[in-house]
CSV table of C-alpha atoms in Angstrom, one decimal:
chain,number,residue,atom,x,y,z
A,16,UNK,CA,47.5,130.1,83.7
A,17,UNK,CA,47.9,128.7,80.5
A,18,UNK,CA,50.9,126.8,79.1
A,19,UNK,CA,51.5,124.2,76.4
A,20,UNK,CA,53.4,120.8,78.2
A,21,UNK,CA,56.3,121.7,75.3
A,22,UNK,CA,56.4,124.7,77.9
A,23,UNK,CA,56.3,123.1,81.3
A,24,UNK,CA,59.1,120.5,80.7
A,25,UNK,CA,61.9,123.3,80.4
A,26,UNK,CA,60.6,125.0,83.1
A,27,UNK,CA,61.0,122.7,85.8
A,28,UNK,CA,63.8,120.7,84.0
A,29,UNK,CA,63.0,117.8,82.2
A,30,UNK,CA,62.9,116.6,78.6
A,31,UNK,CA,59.2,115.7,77.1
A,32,UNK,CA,58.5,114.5,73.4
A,33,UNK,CA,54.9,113.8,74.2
A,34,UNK,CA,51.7,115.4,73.1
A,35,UNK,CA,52.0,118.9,73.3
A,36,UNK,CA,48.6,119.2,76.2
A,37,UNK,CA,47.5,122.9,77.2
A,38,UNK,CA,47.5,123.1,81.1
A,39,UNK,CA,44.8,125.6,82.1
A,40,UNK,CA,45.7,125.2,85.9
A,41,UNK,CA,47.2,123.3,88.6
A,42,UNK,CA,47.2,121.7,91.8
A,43,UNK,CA,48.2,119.4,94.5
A,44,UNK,CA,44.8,118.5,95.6
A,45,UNK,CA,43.2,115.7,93.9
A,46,UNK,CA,39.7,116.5,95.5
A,47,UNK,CA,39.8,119.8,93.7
A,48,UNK,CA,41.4,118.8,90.3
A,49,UNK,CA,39.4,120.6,87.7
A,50,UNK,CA,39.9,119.5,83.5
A,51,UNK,CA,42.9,120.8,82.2
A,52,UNK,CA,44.6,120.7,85.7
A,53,UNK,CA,48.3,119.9,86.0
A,54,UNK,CA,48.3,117.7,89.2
A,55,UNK,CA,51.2,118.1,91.8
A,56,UNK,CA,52.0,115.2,93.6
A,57,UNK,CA,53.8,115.8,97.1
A,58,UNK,CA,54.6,114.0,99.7
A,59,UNK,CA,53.2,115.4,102.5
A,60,UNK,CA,53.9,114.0,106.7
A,61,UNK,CA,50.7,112.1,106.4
A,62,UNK,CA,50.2,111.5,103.0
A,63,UNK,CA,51.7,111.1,99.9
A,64,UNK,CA,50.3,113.1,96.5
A,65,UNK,CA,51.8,110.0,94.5
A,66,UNK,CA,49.1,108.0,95.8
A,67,UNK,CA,46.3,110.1,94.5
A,68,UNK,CA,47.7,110.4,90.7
A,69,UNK,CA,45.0,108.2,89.2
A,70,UNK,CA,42.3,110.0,91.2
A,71,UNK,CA,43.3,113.2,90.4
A,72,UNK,CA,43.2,111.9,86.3
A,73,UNK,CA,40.1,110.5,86.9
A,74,UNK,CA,39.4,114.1,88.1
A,75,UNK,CA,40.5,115.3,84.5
A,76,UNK,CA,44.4,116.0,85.3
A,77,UNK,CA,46.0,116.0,82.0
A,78,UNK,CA,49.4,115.6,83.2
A,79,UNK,CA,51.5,114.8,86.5
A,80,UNK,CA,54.4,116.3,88.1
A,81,UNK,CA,55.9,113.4,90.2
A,82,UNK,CA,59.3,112.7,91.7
A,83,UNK,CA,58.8,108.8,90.0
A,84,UNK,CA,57.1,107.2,87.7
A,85,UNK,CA,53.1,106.3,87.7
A,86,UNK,CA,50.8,103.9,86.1
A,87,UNK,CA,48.6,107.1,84.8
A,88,UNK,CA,47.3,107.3,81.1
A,89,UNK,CA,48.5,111.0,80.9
A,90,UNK,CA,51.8,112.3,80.6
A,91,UNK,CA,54.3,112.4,83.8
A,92,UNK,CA,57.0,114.7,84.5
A,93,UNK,CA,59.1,113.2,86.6
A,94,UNK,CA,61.7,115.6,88.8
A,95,UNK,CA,63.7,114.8,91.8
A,96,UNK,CA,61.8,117.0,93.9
A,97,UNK,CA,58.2,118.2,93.0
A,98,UNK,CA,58.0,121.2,95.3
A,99,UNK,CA,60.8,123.1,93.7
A,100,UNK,CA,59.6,122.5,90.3
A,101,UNK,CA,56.2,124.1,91.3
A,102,UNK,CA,58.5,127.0,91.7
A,103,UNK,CA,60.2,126.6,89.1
A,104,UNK,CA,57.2,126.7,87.1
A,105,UNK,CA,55.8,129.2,89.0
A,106,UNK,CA,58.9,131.6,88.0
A,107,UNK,CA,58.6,130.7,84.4
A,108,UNK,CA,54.4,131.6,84.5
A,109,UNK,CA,55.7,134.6,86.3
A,110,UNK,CA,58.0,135.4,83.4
A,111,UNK,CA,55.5,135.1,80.7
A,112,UNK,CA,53.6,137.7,82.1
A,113,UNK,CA,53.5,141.5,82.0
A,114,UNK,CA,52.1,142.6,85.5
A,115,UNK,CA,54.1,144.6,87.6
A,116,UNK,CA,55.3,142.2,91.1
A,117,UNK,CA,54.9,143.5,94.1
A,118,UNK,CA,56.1,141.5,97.1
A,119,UNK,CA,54.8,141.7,100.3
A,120,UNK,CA,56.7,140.7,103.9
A,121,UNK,CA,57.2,141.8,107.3
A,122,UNK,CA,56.8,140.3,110.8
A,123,UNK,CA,53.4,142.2,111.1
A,124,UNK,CA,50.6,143.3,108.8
A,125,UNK,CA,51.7,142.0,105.6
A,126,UNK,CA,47.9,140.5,105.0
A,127,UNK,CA,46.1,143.4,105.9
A,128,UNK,CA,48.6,145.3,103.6
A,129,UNK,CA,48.7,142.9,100.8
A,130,UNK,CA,45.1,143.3,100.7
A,131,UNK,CA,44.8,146.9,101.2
A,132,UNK,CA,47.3,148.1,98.6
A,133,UNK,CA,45.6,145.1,95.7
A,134,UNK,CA,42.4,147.4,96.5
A,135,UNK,CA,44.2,150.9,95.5
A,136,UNK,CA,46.2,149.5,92.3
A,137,UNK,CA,42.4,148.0,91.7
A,138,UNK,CA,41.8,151.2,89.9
A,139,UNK,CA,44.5,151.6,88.1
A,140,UNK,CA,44.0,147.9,86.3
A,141,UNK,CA,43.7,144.5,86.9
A,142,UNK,CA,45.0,143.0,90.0
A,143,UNK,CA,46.4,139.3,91.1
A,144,UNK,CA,46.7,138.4,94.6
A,145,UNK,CA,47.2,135.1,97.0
A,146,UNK,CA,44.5,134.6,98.4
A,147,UNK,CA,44.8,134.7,102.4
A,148,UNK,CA,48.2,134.2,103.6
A,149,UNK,CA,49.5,131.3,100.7
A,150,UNK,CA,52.9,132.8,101.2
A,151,UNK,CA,55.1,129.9,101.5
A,152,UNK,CA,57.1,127.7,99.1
A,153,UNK,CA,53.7,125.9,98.6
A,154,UNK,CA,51.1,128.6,98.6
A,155,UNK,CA,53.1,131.4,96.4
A,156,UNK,CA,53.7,129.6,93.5
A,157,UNK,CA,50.3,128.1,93.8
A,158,UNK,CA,48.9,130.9,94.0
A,159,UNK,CA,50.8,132.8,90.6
A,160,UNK,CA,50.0,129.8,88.9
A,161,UNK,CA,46.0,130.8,89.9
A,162,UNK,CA,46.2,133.9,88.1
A,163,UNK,CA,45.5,134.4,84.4
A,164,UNK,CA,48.3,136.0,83.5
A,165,UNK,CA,46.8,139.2,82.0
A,166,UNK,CA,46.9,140.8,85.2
A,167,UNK,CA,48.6,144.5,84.9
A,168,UNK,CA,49.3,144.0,88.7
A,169,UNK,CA,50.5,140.9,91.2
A,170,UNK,CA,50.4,141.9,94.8
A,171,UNK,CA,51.8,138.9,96.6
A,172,UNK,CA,52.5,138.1,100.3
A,173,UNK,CA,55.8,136.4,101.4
A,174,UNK,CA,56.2,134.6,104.8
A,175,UNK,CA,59.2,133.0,105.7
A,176,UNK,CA,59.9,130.6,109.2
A,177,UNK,CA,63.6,129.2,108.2
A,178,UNK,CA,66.6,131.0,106.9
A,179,UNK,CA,66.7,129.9,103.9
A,180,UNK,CA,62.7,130.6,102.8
A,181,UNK,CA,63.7,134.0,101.8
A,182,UNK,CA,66.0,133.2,99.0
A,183,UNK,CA,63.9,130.2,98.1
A,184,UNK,CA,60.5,132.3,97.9
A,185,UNK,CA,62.5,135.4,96.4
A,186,UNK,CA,63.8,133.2,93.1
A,187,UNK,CA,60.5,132.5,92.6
A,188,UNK,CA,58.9,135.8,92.4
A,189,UNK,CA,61.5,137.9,91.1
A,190,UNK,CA,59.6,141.1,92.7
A,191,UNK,CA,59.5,145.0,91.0
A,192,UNK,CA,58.7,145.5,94.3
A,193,UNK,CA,59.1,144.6,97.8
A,194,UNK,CA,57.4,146.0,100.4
A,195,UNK,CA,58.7,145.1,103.8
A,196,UNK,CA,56.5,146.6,106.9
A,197,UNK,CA,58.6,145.5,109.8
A,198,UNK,CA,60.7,143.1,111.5
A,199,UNK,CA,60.1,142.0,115.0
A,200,UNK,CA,60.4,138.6,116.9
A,201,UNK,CA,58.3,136.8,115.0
A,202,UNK,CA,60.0,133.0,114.1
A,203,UNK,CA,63.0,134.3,115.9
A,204,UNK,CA,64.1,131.4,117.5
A,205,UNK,CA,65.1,130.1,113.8
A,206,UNK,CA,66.0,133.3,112.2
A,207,UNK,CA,68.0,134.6,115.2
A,208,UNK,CA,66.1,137.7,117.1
A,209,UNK,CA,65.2,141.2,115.8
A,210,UNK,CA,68.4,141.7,113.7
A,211,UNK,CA,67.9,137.9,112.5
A,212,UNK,CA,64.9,138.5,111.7
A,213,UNK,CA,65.5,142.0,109.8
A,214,UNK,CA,68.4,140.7,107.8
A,215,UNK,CA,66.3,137.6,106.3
A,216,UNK,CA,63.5,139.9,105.7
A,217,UNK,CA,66.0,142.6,103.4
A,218,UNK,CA,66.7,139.2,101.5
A,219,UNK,CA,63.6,139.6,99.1
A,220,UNK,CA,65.6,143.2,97.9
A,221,UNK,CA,68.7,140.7,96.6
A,222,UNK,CA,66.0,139.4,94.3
A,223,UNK,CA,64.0,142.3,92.3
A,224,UNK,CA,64.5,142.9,88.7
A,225,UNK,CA,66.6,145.3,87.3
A,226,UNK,CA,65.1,149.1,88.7
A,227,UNK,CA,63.0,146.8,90.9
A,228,UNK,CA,62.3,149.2,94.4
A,229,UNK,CA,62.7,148.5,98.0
A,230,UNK,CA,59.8,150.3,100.1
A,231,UNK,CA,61.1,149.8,103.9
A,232,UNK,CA,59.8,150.9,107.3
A,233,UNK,CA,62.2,154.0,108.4
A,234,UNK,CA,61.1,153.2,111.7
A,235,UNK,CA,62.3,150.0,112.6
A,236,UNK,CA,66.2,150.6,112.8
A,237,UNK,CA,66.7,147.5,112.2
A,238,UNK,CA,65.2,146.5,109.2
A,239,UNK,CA,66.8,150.0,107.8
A,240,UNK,CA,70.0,148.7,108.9
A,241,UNK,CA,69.8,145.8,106.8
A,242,UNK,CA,67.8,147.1,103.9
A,243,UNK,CA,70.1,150.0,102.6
A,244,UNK,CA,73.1,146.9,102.0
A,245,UNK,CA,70.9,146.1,99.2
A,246,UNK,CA,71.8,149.2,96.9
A,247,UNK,CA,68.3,149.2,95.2
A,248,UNK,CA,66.3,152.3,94.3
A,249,UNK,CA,64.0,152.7,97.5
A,250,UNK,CA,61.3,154.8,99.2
A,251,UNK,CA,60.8,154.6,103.4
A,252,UNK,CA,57.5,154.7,105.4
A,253,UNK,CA,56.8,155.3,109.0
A,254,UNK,CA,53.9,155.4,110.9
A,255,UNK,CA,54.4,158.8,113.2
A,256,UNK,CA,55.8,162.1,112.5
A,257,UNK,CA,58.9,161.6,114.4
A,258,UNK,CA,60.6,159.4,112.2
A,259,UNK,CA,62.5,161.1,109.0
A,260,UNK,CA,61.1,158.9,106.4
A,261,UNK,CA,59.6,159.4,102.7
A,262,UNK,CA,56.0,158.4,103.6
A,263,UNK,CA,54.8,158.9,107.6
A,264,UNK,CA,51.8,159.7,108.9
A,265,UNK,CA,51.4,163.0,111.2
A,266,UNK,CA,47.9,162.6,112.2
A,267,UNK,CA,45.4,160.5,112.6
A,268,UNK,CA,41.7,161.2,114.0
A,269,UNK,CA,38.7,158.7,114.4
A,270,UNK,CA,35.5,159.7,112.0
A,271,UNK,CA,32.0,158.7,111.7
A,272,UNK,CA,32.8,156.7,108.8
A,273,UNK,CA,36.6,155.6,109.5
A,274,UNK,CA,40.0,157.0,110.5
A,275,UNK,CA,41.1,160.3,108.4
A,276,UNK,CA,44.8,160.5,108.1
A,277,UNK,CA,47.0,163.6,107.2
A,278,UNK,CA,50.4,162.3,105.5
A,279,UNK,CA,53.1,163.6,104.5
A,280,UNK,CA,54.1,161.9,100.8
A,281,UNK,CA,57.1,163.9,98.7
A,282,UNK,CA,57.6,166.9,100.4
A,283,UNK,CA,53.2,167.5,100.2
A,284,UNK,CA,50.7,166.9,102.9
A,285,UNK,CA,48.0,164.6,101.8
A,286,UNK,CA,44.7,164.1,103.6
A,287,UNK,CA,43.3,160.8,102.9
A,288,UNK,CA,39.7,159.3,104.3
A,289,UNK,CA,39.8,155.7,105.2
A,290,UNK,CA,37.5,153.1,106.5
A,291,UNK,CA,37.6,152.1,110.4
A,292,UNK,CA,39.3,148.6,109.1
A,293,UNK,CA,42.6,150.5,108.3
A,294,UNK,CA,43.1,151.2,111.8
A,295,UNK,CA,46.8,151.0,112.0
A,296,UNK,CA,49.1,154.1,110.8
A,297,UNK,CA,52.0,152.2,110.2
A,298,UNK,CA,50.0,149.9,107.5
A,299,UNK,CA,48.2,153.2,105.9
A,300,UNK,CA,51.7,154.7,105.4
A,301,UNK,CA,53.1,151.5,103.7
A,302,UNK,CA,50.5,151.6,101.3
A,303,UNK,CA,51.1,155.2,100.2
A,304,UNK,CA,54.7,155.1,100.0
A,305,UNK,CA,54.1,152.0,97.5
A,306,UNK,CA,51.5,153.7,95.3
A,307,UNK,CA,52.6,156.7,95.4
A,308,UNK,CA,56.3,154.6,93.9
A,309,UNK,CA,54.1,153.2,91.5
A,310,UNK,CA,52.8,156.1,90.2
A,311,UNK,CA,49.3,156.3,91.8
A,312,UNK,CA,47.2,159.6,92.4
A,313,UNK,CA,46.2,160.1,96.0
A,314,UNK,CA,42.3,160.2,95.0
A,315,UNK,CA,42.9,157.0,93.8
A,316,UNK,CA,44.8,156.0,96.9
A,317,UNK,CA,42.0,157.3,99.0
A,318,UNK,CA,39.3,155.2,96.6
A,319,UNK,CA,41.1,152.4,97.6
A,320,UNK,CA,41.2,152.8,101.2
A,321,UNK,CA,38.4,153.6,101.4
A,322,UNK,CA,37.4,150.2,100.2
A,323,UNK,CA,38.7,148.4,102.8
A,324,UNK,CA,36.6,145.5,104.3
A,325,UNK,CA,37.7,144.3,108.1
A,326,UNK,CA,39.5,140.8,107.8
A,327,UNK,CA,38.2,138.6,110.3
A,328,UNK,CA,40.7,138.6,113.3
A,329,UNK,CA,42.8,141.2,112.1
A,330,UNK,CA,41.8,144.1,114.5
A,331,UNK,CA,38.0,144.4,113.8
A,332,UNK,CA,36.1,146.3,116.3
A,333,UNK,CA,32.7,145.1,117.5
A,334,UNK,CA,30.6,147.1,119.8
A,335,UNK,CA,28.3,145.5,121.9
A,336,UNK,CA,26.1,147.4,123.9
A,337,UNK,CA,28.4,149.8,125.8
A,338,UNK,CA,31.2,147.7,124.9
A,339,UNK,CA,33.7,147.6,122.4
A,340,UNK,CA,35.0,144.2,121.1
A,341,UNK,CA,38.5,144.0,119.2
A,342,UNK,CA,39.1,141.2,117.4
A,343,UNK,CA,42.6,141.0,117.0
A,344,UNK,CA,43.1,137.0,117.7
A,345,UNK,CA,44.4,136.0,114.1
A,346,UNK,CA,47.9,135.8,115.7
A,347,UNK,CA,50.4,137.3,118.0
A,348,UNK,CA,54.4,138.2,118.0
A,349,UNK,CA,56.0,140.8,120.2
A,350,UNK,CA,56.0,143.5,117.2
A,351,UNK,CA,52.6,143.0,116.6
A,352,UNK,CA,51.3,142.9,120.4
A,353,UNK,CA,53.1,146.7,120.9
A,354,UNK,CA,50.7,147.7,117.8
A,355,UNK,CA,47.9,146.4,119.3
A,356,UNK,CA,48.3,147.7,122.6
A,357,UNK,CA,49.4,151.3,121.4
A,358,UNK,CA,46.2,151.3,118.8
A,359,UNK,CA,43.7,149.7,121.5
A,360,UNK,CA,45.0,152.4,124.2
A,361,UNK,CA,44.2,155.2,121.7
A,362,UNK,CA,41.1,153.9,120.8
A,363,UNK,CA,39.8,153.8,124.3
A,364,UNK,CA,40.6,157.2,125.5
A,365,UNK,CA,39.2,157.1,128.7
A,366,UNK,CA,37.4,154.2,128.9
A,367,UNK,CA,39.1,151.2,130.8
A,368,UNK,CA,41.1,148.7,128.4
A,369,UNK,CA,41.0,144.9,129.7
A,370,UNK,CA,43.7,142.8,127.8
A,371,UNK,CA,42.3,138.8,126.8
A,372,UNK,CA,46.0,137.6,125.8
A,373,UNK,CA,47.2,134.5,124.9
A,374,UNK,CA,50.8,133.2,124.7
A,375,UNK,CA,53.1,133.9,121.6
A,376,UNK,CA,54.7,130.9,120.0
A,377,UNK,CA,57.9,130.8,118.3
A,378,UNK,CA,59.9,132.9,120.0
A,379,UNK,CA,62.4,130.1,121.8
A,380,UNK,CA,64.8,131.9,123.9
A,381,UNK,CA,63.7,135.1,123.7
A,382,UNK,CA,60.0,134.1,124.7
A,383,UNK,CA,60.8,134.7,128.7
A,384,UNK,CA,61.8,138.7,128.1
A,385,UNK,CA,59.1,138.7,125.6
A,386,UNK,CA,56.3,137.7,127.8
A,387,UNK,CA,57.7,140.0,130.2
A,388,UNK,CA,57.5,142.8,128.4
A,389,UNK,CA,54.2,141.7,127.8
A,390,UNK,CA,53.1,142.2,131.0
A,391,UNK,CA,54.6,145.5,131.2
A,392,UNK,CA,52.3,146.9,128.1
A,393,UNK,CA,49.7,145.7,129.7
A,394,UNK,CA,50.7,147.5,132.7
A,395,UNK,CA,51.3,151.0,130.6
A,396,UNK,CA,48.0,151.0,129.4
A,397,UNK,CA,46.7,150.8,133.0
A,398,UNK,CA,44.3,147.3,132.4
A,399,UNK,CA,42.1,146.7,135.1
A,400,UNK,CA,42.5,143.3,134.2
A,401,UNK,CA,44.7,141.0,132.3
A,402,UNK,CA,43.2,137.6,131.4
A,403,UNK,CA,46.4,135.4,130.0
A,404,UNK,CA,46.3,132.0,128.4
A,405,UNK,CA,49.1,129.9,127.9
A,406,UNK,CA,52.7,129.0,128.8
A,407,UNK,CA,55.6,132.1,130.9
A,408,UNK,CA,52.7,133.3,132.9
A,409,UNK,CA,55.1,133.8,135.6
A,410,UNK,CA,56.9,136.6,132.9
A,411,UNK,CA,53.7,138.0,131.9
A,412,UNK,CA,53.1,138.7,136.0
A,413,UNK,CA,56.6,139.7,136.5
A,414,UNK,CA,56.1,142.2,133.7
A,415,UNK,CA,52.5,143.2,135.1
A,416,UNK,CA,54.0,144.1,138.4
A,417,UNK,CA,52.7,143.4,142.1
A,418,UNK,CA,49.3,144.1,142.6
A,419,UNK,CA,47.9,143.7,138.8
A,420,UNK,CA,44.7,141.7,138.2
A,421,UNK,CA,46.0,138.7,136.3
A,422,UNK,CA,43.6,135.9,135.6
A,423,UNK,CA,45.7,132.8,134.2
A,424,UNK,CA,43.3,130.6,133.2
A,425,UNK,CA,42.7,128.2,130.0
A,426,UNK,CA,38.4,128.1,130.5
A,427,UNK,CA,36.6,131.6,128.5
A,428,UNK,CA,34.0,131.1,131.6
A,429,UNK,CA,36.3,131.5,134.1
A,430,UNK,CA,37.9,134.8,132.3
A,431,UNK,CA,34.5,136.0,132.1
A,432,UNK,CA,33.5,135.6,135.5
A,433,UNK,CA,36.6,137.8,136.3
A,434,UNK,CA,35.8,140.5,134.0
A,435,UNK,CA,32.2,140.4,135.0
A,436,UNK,CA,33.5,140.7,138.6
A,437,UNK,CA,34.9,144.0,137.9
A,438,UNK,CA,31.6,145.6,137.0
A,439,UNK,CA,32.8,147.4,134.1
A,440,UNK,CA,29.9,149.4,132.1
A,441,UNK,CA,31.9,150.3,129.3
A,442,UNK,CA,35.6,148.5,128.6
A,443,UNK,CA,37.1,148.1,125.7
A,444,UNK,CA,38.4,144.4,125.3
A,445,UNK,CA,41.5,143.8,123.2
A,446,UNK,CA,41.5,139.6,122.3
A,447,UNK,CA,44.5,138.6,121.2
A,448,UNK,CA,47.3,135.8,120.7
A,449,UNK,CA,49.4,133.7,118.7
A,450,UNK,CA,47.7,131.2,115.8
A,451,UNK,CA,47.8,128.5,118.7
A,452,UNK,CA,46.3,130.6,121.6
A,453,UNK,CA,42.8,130.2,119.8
A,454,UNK,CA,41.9,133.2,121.6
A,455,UNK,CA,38.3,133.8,119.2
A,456,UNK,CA,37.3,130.9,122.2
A,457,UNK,CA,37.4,133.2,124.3
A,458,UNK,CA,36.0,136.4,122.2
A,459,UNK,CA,32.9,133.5,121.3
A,460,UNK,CA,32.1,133.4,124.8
A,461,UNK,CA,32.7,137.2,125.7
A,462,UNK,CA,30.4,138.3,122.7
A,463,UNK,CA,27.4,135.7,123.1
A,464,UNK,CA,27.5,137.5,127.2
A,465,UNK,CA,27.6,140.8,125.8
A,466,UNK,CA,25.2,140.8,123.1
């Protein structure tokens, strides 16, 4: 970014008759200030940004945002509360620019998307991202303010815990676009289940620009429920052929190099080659329906997809030896786990599928029926075994049913001596589990075994 001081001030609210400083970037880390930095101070549960002011000048800060005054030699901005001014600010840099915004949220996928669809619009000019998942009221606005502001494109990922982040992180971006892949029971014991969940989701549509699209997932009923209230011009996506939507996929086969997908976009079937890190339909069909929106040629799409690098934890496969490895430990809500389970099964034909789970957080009341219907996925795909780590077990047994090999255990050795007990030659391994679960312990162990 670049803006003047005279420029900042009225952006986040306050009145300045200093000298007029250009801001080339900004921050709330004084270890990483850079000359020309604005420097952020926040106050954080262990720390306080206030404290570090004079480092971060030191640094070459050439001005503060601060919710009080500070002995600094450069100029201070003082505002009651520092982490809505960065979004303030952030909405202002966001105004002074001409790329197209697209918005990216969901309960599941909204990385691998983000990333995936910044690949395809790649080629049709310059592209601004966040970088990982900086989604929240800290991370998006630090993450506009990152971008140079020539960009023709900003493809940026929302995440929202509370009720209110929505509407926060939505005034803020002020999307063309939002993209919404799914809603499931992920943070649903604060946003109150699937149709919770759903509703605070179709926020981000009450927030696009004038002719700003919707793009929605027609197969989650309840996310459609909630997103047609908004009125806006909109496109749907599904991942099978069985849903009516815009965009779906109606086939998918495995290739040498990937996954070649035949989808149906506008009436026209479309045959698009993809690399073996766009694994889930669902995702692929997303992507279209938002390029495709945008204007996009399918050879272009397929460029793009076929682009795609794996992202570690996000369903990478690793074969070792006979085996076959997937990653998928990055983090885990119901929504997500029937994905997994429903790609992993397809993957491994007929080839035994062994499930290395580990609880999911977040889900407060709902987490017994949740964990139960873990178990019965599990159970549907017929795993030999079912290593489980973490807390409602007893649902996750429940769900298995009697009889099912369950190994609750919080040691990698000890769910490796009970996969190693079972002799299988050539299993495919699904790792997963919420943020928490740290279930790549358990993959670390598996793969230095199986190497």
């Amino acid at each position: 970014m670049r803006m003047t001081l005279n420029a900042i001030a009225p952006a986040v609210g306050v009145p300045f008759s200093g000298e007029n400083v250009e801001v080339t970037g900004v921050t709330m880390d004084s270890r990483r200030v850079r000359p020309g930095d604005l420097f952020v101070a926040v106050p954080g549960a262990r720390v306080d940004g206030h404290d570090f002011a004079k480092d971060a000048v030191a640094a070459g800060a050439v001005a503060v945002l601060a919710s009080r005054p500070l002995p600094v030699s450069v100029p201070v901005l003082v505002v009651p509360d520092t982490v809505r001014a960065l979004g303030a600010l952030a909405r202002a840099w966001r105004d002074a620019t001409r790329a197209r915004v697209v918005a990216v949220t969901g309960s599941a996928g909204k990385t691998t998307v983000k990333e995936t669809l910044a690949l395809v619009l790649s080629g049709q000019g310059k592209v601004g991202k966040n970088p990982g998942n900086f989604n929240n009221q800290l991370g998006l606005p630090l993450s506009m303010l990152a971008l140079d502001g020539d960009e023709d494109f900003w493809v940026l990922e929302v995440g929202i815990s509370q009720p209110q982040d929505m509407d926060e992180l939505g005034a803020i971006l002020a999307p063309d676009m939002a993209l919404i892949t799914n809603a499931g029971l992920a943070h649903a014991e604060a946003l109150g289940g699937v149709d919770g969940v759903a509703r605070h989701k179709a926020r981000i549509l009450a927030w696009l620009r004038p002719g700003g699209a919707g793009v929605w997932n027609m197969g989650c009923p309840e996310l459609h429920a909630a997103c047609v209230q908004a009125g806006c011009p909109s496109v749907t996506f599904a991942g099978s052929a069985d849903v009516d939507a815009d965009v779906r996929v109606l086939a998918r086969h495995k290739t040498p190099a990937g996954f070649a997908f035949t989808v149906a976009c506008a009436g026209d079937s479309v045959q698009l080659q993809a690399t073996a890190a766009c694994a889930h339909a669902e995702n692929v069909a997303a992507v279209v329906a938002a390029a495709w929106y945008l204007g996009v040629p399918m050879t272009a799409v397929e460029t793009g997809l076929l682009a795609v690098s794996p992202q570690a934890g996000r369903f990478v496969c690793r074969e070792r030896g006979a085996w076959v490895l997937i990653d998928d430990t990055y983090n885990a809500n119901p929504l997500s786990m029937t994905t997994a389970f429903a790609e992993a099964r397809q993957m491994a034909g007929s080839r035994p599928l062994v499930a290395v789970l580990g609880e999911m957080r977040e889900l407060g009341a709902h987490a017994p029926a949740a964990h139960r219907r873990l178990g019965e996925l599990a159970r549907a795909a017929q795993c030999p075994l079912v290593v489980y780590r973490g807390a409602h077990a007893d649902a996750v047994a429940e769900g298995l049913g009697p009889g099912a090999a369950l190994c609750v255990t919080d040691t990698p050795k000890e769910a490796w001596e009970a996969f190693a007990a079972l002799g299988l030659p050539n299993a495919v391994l699904l790792f997963k589990g919420s943020r928490g679960s740290r279930m790549e312990e358990f993959l670390a162990y598996f793969e230095e075994r199986l190497a």
